[in-house]
mmCIF file of C-alpha atoms in Angstrom:
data_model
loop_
_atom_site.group_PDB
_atom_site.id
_atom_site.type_symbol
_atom_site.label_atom_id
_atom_site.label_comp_id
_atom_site.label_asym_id
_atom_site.label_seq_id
_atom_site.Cartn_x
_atom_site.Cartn_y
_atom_site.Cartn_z
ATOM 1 C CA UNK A 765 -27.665 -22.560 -67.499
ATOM 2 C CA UNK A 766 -31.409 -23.346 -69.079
ATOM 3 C CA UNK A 767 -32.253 -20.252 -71.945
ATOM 4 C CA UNK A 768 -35.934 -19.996 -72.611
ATOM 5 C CA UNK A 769 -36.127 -17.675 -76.012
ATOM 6 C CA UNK A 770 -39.409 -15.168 -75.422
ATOM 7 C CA UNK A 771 -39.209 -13.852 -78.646
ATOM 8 C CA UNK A 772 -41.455 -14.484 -81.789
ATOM 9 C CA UNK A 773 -39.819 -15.233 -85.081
ATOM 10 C CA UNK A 774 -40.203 -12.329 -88.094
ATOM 11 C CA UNK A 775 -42.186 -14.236 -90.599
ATOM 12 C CA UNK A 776 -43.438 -13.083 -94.525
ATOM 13 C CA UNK A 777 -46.929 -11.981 -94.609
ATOM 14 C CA UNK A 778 -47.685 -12.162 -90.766
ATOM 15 C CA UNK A 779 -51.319 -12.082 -90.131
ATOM 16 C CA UNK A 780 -50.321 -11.474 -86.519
ATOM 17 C CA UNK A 781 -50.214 -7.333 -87.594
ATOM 18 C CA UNK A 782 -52.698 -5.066 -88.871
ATOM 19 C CA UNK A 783 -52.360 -4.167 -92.994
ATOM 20 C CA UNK A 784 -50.988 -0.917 -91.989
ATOM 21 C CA UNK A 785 -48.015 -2.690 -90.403
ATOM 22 C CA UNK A 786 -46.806 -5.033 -92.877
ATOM 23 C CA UNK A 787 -43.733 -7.634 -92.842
ATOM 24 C CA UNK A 788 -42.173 -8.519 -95.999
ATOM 25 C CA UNK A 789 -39.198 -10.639 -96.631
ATOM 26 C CA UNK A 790 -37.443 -11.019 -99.938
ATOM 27 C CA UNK A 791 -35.555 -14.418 -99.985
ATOM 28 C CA UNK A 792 -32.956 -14.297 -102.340
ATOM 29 C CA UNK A 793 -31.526 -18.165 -102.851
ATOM 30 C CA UNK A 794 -28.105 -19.354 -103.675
ATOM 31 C CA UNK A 795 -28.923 -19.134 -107.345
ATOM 32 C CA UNK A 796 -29.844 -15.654 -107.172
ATOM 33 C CA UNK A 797 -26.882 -15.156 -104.939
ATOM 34 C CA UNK A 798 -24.364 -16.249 -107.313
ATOM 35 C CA UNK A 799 -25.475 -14.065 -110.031
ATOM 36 C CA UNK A 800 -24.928 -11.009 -106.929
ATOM 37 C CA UNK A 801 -21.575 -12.366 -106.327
ATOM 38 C CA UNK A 802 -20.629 -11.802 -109.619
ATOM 39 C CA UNK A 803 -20.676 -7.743 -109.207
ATOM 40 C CA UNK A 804 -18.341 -8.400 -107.308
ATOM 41 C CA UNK A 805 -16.149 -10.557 -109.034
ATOM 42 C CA UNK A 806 -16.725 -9.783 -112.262
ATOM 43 C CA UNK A 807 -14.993 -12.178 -114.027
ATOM 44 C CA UNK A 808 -16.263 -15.414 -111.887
ATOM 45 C CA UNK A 809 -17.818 -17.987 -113.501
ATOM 46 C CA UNK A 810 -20.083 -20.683 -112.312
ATOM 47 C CA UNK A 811 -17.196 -22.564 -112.353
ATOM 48 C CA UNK A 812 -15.508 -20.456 -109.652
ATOM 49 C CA UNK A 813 -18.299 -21.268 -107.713
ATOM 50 C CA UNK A 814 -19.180 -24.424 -104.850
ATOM 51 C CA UNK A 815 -21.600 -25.942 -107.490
ATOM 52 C CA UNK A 816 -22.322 -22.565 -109.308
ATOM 53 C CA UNK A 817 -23.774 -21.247 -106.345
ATOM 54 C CA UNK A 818 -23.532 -18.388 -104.003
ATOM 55 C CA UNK A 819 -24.331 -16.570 -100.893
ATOM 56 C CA UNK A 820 -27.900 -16.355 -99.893
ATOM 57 C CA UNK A 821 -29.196 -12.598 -98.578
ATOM 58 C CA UNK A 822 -32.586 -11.929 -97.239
ATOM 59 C CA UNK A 823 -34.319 -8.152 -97.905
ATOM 60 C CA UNK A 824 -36.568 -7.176 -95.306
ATOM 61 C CA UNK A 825 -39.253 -4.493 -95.402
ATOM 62 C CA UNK A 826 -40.806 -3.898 -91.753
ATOM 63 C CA UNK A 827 -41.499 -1.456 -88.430
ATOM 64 C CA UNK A 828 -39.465 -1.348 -85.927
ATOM 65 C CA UNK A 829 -42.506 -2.688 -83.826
ATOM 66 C CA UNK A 830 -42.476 -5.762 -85.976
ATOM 67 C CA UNK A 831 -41.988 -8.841 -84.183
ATOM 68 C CA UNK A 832 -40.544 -8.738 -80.380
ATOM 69 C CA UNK A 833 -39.412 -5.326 -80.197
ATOM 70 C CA UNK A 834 -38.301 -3.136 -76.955
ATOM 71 C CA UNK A 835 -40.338 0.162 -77.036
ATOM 72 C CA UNK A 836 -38.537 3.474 -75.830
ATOM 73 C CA UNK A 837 -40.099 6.767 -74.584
ATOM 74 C CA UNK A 838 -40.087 8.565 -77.691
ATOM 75 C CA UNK A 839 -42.425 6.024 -78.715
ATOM 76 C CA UNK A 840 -45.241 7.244 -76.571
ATOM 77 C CA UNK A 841 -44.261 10.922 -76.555
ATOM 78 C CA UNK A 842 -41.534 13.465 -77.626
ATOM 79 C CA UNK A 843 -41.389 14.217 -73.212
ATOM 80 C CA UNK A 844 -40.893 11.831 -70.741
ATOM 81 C CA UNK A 845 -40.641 12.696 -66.657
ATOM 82 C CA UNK A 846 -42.932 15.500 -67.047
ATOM 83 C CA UNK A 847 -41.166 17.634 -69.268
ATOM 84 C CA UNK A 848 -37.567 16.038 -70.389
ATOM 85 C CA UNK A 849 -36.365 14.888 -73.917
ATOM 86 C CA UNK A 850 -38.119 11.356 -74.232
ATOM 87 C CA UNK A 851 -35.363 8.937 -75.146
ATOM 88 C CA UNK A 852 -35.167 7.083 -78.638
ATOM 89 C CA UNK A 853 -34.120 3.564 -78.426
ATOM 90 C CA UNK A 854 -30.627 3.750 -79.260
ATOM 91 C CA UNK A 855 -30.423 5.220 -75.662
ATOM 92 C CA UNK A 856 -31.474 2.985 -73.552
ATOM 93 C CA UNK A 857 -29.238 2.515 -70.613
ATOM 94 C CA UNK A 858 -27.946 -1.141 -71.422
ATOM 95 C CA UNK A 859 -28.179 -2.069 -67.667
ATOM 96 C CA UNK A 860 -31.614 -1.730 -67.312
ATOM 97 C CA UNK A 861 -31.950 -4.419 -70.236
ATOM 98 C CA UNK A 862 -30.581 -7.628 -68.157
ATOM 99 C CA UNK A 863 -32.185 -8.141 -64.301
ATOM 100 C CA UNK A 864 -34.384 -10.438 -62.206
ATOM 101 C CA UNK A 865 -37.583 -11.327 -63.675
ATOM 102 C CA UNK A 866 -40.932 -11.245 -62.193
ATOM 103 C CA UNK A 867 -43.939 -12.622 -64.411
ATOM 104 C CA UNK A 868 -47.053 -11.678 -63.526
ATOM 105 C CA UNK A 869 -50.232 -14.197 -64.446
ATOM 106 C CA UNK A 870 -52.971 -12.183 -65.630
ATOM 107 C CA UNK A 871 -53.969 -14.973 -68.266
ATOM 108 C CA UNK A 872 -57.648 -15.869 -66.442
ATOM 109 C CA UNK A 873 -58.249 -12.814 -64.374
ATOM 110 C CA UNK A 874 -58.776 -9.944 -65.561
ATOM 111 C CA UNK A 875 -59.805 -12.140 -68.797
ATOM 112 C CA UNK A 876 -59.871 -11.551 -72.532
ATOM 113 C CA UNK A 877 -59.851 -7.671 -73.153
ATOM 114 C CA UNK A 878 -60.225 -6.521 -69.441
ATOM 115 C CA UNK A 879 -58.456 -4.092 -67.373
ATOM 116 C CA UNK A 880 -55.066 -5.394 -65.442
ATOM 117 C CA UNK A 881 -55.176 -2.613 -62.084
ATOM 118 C CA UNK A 882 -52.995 -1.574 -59.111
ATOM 119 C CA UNK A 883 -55.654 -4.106 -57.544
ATOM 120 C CA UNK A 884 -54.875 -7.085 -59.834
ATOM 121 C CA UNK A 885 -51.223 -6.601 -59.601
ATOM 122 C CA UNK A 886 -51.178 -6.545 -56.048
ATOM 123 C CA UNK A 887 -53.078 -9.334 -55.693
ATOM 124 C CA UNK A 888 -50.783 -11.248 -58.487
ATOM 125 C CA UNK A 889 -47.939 -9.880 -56.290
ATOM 126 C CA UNK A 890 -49.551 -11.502 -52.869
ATOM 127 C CA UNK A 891 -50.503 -14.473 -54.717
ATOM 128 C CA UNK A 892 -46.642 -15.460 -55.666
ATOM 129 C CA UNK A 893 -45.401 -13.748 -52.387
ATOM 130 C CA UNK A 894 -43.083 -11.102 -54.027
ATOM 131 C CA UNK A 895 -41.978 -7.288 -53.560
ATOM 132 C CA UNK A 896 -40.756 -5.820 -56.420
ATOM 133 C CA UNK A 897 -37.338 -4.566 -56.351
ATOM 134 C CA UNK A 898 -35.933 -1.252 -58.572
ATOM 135 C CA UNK A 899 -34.633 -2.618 -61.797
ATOM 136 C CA UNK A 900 -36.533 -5.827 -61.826
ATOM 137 C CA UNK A 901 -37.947 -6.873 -65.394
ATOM 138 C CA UNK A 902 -42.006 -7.544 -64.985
ATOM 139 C CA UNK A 903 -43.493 -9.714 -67.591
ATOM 140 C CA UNK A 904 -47.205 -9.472 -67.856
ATOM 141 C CA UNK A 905 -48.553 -13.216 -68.886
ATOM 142 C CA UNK A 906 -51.907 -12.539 -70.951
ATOM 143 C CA UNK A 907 -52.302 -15.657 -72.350
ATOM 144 C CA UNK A 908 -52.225 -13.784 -76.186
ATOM 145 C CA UNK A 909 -50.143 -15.886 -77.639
ATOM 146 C CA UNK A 910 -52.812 -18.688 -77.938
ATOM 147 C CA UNK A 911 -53.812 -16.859 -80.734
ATOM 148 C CA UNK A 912 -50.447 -16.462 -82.561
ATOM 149 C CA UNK A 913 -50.189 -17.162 -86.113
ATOM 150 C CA UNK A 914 -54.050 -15.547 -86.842
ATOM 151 C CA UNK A 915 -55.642 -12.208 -87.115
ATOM 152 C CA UNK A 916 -57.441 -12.668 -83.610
ATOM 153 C CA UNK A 917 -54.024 -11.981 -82.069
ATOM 154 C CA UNK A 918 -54.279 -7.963 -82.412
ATOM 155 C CA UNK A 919 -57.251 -8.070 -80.267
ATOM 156 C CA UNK A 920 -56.351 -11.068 -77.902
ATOM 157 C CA UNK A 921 -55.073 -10.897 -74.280
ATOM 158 C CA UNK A 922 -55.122 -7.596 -71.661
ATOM 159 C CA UNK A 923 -53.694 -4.633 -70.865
ATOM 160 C CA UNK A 924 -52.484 -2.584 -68.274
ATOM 161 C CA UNK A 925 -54.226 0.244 -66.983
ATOM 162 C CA UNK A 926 -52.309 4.002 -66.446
ATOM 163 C CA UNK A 927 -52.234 3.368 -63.165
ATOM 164 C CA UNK A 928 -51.089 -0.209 -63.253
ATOM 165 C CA UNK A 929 -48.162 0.696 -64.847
ATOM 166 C CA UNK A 930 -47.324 4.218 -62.790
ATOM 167 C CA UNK A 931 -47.425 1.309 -59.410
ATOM 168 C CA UNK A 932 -44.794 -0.799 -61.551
ATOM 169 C CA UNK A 933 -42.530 2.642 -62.239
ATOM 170 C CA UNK A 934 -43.221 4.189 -58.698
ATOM 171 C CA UNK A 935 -41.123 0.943 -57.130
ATOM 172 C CA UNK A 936 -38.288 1.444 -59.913
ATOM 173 C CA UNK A 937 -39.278 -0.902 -62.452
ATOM 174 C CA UNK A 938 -38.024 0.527 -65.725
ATOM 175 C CA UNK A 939 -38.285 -2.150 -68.516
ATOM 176 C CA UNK A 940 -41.643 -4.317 -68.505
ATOM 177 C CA UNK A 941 -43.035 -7.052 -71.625
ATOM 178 C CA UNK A 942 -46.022 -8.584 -72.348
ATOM 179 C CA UNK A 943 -47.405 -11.616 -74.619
ATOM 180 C CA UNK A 944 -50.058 -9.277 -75.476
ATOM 181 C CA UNK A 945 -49.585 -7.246 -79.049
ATOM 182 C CA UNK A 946 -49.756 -3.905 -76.995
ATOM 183 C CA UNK A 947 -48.685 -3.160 -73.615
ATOM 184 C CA UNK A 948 -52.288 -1.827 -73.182
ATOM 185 C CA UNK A 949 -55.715 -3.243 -73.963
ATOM 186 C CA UNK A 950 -56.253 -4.081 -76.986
ATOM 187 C CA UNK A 951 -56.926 -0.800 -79.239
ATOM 188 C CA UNK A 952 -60.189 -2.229 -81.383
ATOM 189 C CA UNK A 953 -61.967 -2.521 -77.615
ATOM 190 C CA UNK A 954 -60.432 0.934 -76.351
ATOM 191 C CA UNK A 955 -62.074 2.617 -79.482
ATOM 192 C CA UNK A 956 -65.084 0.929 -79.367
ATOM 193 C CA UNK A 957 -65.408 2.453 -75.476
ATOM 194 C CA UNK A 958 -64.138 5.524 -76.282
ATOM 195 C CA UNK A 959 -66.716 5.990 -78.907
ATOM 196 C CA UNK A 960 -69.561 5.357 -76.658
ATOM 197 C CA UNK A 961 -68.489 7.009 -74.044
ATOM 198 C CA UNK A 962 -65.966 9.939 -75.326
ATOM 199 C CA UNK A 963 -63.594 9.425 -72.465
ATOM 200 C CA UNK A 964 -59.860 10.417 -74.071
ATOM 201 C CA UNK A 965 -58.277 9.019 -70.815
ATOM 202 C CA UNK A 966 -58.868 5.490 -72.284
ATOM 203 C CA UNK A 967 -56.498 5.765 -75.181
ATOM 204 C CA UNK A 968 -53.192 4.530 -74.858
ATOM 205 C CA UNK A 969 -53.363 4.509 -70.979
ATOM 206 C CA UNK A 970 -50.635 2.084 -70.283
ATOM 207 C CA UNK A 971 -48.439 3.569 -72.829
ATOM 208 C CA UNK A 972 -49.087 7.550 -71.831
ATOM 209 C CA UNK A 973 -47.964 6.896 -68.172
ATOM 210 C CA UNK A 974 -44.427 6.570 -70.079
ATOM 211 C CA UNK A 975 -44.813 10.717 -70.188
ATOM 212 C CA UNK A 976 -45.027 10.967 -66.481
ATOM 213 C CA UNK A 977 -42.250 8.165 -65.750
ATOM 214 C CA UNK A 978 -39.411 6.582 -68.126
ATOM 215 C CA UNK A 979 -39.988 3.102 -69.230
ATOM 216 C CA UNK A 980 -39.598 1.028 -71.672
ATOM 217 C CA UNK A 981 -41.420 -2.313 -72.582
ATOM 218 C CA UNK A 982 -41.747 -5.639 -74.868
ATOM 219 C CA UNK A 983 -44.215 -6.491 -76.793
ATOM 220 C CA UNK A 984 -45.220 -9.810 -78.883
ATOM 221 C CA UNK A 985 -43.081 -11.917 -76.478
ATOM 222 C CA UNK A 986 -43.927 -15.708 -76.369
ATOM 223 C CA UNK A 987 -43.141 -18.594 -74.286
ATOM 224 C CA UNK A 988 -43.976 -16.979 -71.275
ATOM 225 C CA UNK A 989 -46.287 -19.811 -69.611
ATOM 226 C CA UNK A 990 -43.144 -21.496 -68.871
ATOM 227 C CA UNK A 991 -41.658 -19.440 -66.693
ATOM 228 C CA UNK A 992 -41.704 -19.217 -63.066
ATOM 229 C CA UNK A 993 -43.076 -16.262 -61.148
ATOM 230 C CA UNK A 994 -39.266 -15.230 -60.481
ATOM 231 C CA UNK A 995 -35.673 -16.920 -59.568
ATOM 232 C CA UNK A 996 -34.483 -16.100 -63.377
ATOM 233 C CA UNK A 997 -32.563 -13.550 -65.283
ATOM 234 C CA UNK A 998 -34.106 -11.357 -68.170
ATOM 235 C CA UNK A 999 -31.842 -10.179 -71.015
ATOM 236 C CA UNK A 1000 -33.333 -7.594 -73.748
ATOM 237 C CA UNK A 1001 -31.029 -5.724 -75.128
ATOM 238 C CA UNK A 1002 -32.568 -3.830 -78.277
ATOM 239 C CA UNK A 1003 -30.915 -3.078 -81.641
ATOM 240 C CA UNK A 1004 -29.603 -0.275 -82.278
ATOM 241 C CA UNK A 1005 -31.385 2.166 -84.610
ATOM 242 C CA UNK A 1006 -30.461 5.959 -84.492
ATOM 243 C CA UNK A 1007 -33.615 8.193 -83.175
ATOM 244 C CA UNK A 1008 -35.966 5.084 -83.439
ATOM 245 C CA UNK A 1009 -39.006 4.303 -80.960
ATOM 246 C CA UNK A 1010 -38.483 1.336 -80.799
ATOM 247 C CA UNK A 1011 -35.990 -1.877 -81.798
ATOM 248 C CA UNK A 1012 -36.197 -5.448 -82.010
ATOM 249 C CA UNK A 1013 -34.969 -7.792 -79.670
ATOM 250 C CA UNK A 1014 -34.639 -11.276 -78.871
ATOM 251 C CA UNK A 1015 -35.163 -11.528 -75.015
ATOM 252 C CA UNK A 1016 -34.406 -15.080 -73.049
ATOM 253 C CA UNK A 1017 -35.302 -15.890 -69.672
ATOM 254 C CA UNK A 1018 -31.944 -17.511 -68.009
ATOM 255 C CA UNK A 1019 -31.958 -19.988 -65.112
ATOM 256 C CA UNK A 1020 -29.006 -21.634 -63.400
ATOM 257 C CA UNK A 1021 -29.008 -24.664 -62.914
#
């Protein structure tokens, strides 16, 4: 079996986030580690020790959207399915979170910032001569991750439309991803529209349609310009955090070989 890893590594002082959403990690060394291990064993030495040092721990300050994360309903809204409880993320049903894949290349048409529609995914669809199936996992290829590593990232890539994504639930697709940093466009252009032209369907399309159907979907996922459109498994199974919107996973694409 070939594993292609489509997650993003958690790094200190990612640029890749806006300030609001910062990632800190606390590296405490061997040294430091030792001195820790002492609280436990109080009378240790640095003798006791493998040369006087100890474990090594890591703190970690960050969102639950930090990194490649799975997003849940309760994300988008406190109802989901017109009217039901909107599921956190440590309810997920755990079968919905390994499947057939299905990429989808939107990373020269609709371009940088545009609009991904039922038009564009049905000519993507055509174009790689496949019907989506219930349960399959649809990865949206934006071509973001170009600009990983910098501040352009937030605003890089494009999104899916409210109806692009109600075509994607209405044939049983239930957990989607994208390179992208948000499953919709990216939110400095949506503002900058809505302020000109005041239309409040334009915010958070992709993600509202979530209040009409269940899904769930990746963000931040990488290493998707090396996968086929389909003939592969998806695994994404998220962790496990009571009543959160979201949790991070570490999806791979699997291929037998």
């Amino acid at each position: 079996m070939k594993i292609i890893d489509l997650s993003v590594t958690i790094e200190d002082n990612t640029p890749c986030d806006p300030p609001s959403m910062p990632t800190r990690i606390d590296y405490w060394g061997h040294e430091k580690g030792a001195e820790h291990m002492r609280q436990f064993f109080p009378t240790a030495t640095e003798k006791d020790l493998p040369d006087g040092l100890g474990w090594s721990i890591e703190y970690i300050q960050l969102t639950t959207h930090s990194g490649t994360h799975l997003d849940a309903p309760w994300h988008y809204h406190p109802t989901m399915n017109k009217g039901e409880p909107a599921r956190t993320i440590d309810h997920v049903p755990l079968e919905w979170c390994f499947s057939d894949g299905v990429k989808l290349d939107f990373s020269t048409t609709p371009g940088e910032g545009g609009k991904i529609t039922v038009a564009h995914v049905e000519a993507e669809l055509a174009r790689i001569g496949y019907t989506l199936k219930p349960l399959d996992i649809v990865v949206i290829h934006t071509g973001a991750m170009k600009h990983w590593g910098t501040a352009a990232y937030t605003s890089a890539g494009c999104g899916m439309s409210r109806e692009a994504t109600l075509y994607l639930l209405e044939r049983g697709i239930k957990v989607v991803g994208t390179d992208a940093w948000s499953w919709d466009r990216p939110l400095s252009l949506i503002a900058e529209e809505f302020e000109q032209t005041g239309d409040s369907s334009l915010i958070w399309e992709g993600h509202f349609a979530g209040i009409e159907r269940e899904y769930y979907h990746m963000e931040k996922m990488c290493n998707l310009d090396q996968l086929p459109p389909f003939g592969f498994k998806i695994a994404c199974f998220p962790v496990k955090i009571k009543a959160a919107s979201a949790g991070w996973c570490r999806p791979v694409a699997m291929f037998d070989l």
